[in-house]
């Protein structure tokens, strides 16, 4: 056997966000007082009513296969949510519930991409997009969105990136890792470019509830001509603190939905019946108690980073990440140890000061690091002290 592992999988890198988190959780288990700002996971518990809905599903025997695409009850609840909150009209038959939004995205790329197809991917991007696009045989066409433009794709950049091979454009607002949120006029301008090109728009709106003083808007609600080509992705992990339940969904045009349903029927079948029952209650009982806390944490963290030696940091308008530029420190040393890049910076920060962050390389922005503020204010304050001490030690 020349190669035991397929080329398809050999060529992808494991998820950096997941691997830093795994390493950090192992250190915590050993009793090391690490502050985990690596992974995008709310520190809140799943709301009690939702948790009990899961327990009830188990004890009442709601533990069998459901329809592959999810129960009608859950898809009806999602359709109502998309209508009332996002101004998007989808029938329950246009929705597929999957085992997390990550799974929904993977299904979508597999269902729409052929080898040779291109998917336009604005950078900084969430770590799993390029690998999922490659796994589907397509090519991610990375478009660098500058810090000066708020890390957002401009209509000119979009126009230039579209070729006859473009199959889809990926939008993620609020963004992981930058927290950038597209405003109404920006989405409308992108929409006008997209109207002229027959490509899919895959819009990942998983952080929609986490916006600070701005509105979350969905592109197809603003430019309805795009509706037949738009695929909306969302999930329960962030807004409902349900990362471990693995529940996400997509809504889109009927042909794509049918293809995704068929694919899912062979790959995983339905998402957990227990999680689905909890999801219905989660949608019915949502409270935005997290948003105020996240905003306070963001403000504390960003002002501290802005005051830190050799660090610049924009104020993000959404999600729970900050994405500071630490490149002024590259080329320095910590004692004898060289810090040539963000990977070394994050490794040294973890080893020396026990703060876990993710290097920007994972998101296509190697001058930056990503810190998640989905952790308590107290932990954030300690992390700030540790980071300030860390950058002062670099020479
Ligand atoms: N999209 C984005 C932008 C994310 O940050 C994540 C990470 N949680 C996901 C999708 C996937 O989330 P999940 O699979 O937990 O629903
Ligand atoms: N999306 C979160 C993050 O970026 C969770 C981990 C993952 O699935 O990548 O940290």
mmCIF file of C-alpha atoms and ligand atoms in Angstrom, residues 15-18 21 38-41 102 126-128 176 207 238 243 246 320-321 358 363 370 372, ligand 2:
data_model
loop_
_atom_site.group_PDB
_atom_site.id
_atom_site.type_symbol
_atom_site.label_atom_id
_atom_site.label_comp_id
_atom_site.label_asym_id
_atom_site.label_seq_id
_atom_site.Cartn_x
_atom_site.Cartn_y
_atom_site.Cartn_z
ATOM 1 C CA UNK A 15 -9.088 21.994 12.796
ATOM 2 C CA UNK A 16 -6.795 24.404 14.675
ATOM 3 C CA UNK A 17 -9.624 25.696 16.871
ATOM 4 C CA UNK A 18 -10.524 22.171 17.893
ATOM 5 C CA UNK A 21 -9.123 23.539 22.627
ATOM 6 C CA UNK A 38 -9.255 29.487 22.210
ATOM 7 C CA UNK A 39 -12.539 27.908 21.349
ATOM 8 C CA UNK A 40 -15.799 29.516 20.308
ATOM 9 C CA UNK A 41 -18.029 28.018 22.946
ATOM 10 C CA UNK A 102 -20.552 22.475 10.649
ATOM 11 C CA UNK A 126 -13.521 30.385 9.873
ATOM 12 C CA UNK A 127 -10.984 27.555 9.849
ATOM 13 C CA UNK A 128 -13.273 24.800 8.548
ATOM 14 C CA UNK A 176 -15.708 34.210 13.085
ATOM 15 C CA UNK A 207 -23.662 34.364 15.404
ATOM 16 C CA UNK A 238 -23.954 29.771 20.059
ATOM 17 C CA UNK A 243 -22.459 23.183 21.440
ATOM 18 C CA UNK A 246 -24.840 19.086 17.860
ATOM 19 C CA UNK A 320 -17.570 36.667 20.747
ATOM 20 C CA UNK A 321 -14.101 37.000 19.298
ATOM 21 C CA UNK A 358 -5.621 30.559 18.270
ATOM 22 C CA UNK A 363 -8.108 31.922 9.632
ATOM 23 C CA UNK A 370 -7.999 35.109 17.937
ATOM 24 C CA UNK A 372 -12.701 34.218 22.430
HETATM 25 N N1 LIG B 2 -16.505 27.344 15.758
HETATM 26 C C1 LIG B 2 -15.870 27.381 17.039
HETATM 27 C C2 LIG B 2 -14.488 27.999 16.907
HETATM 28 O O1 LIG B 2 -14.165 28.497 15.882
HETATM 29 C C3 LIG B 2 -15.868 26.019 17.669
HETATM 30 C C4 LIG B 2 -14.781 25.079 17.235
HETATM 31 C C5 LIG B 2 -14.950 24.682 15.839
HETATM 32 O O2 LIG B 2 -15.891 23.945 15.559
HETATM 33 O O3 LIG B 2 -14.143 25.155 15.044
HETATM 34 O O4 LIG B 2 -13.741 27.993 17.836
#
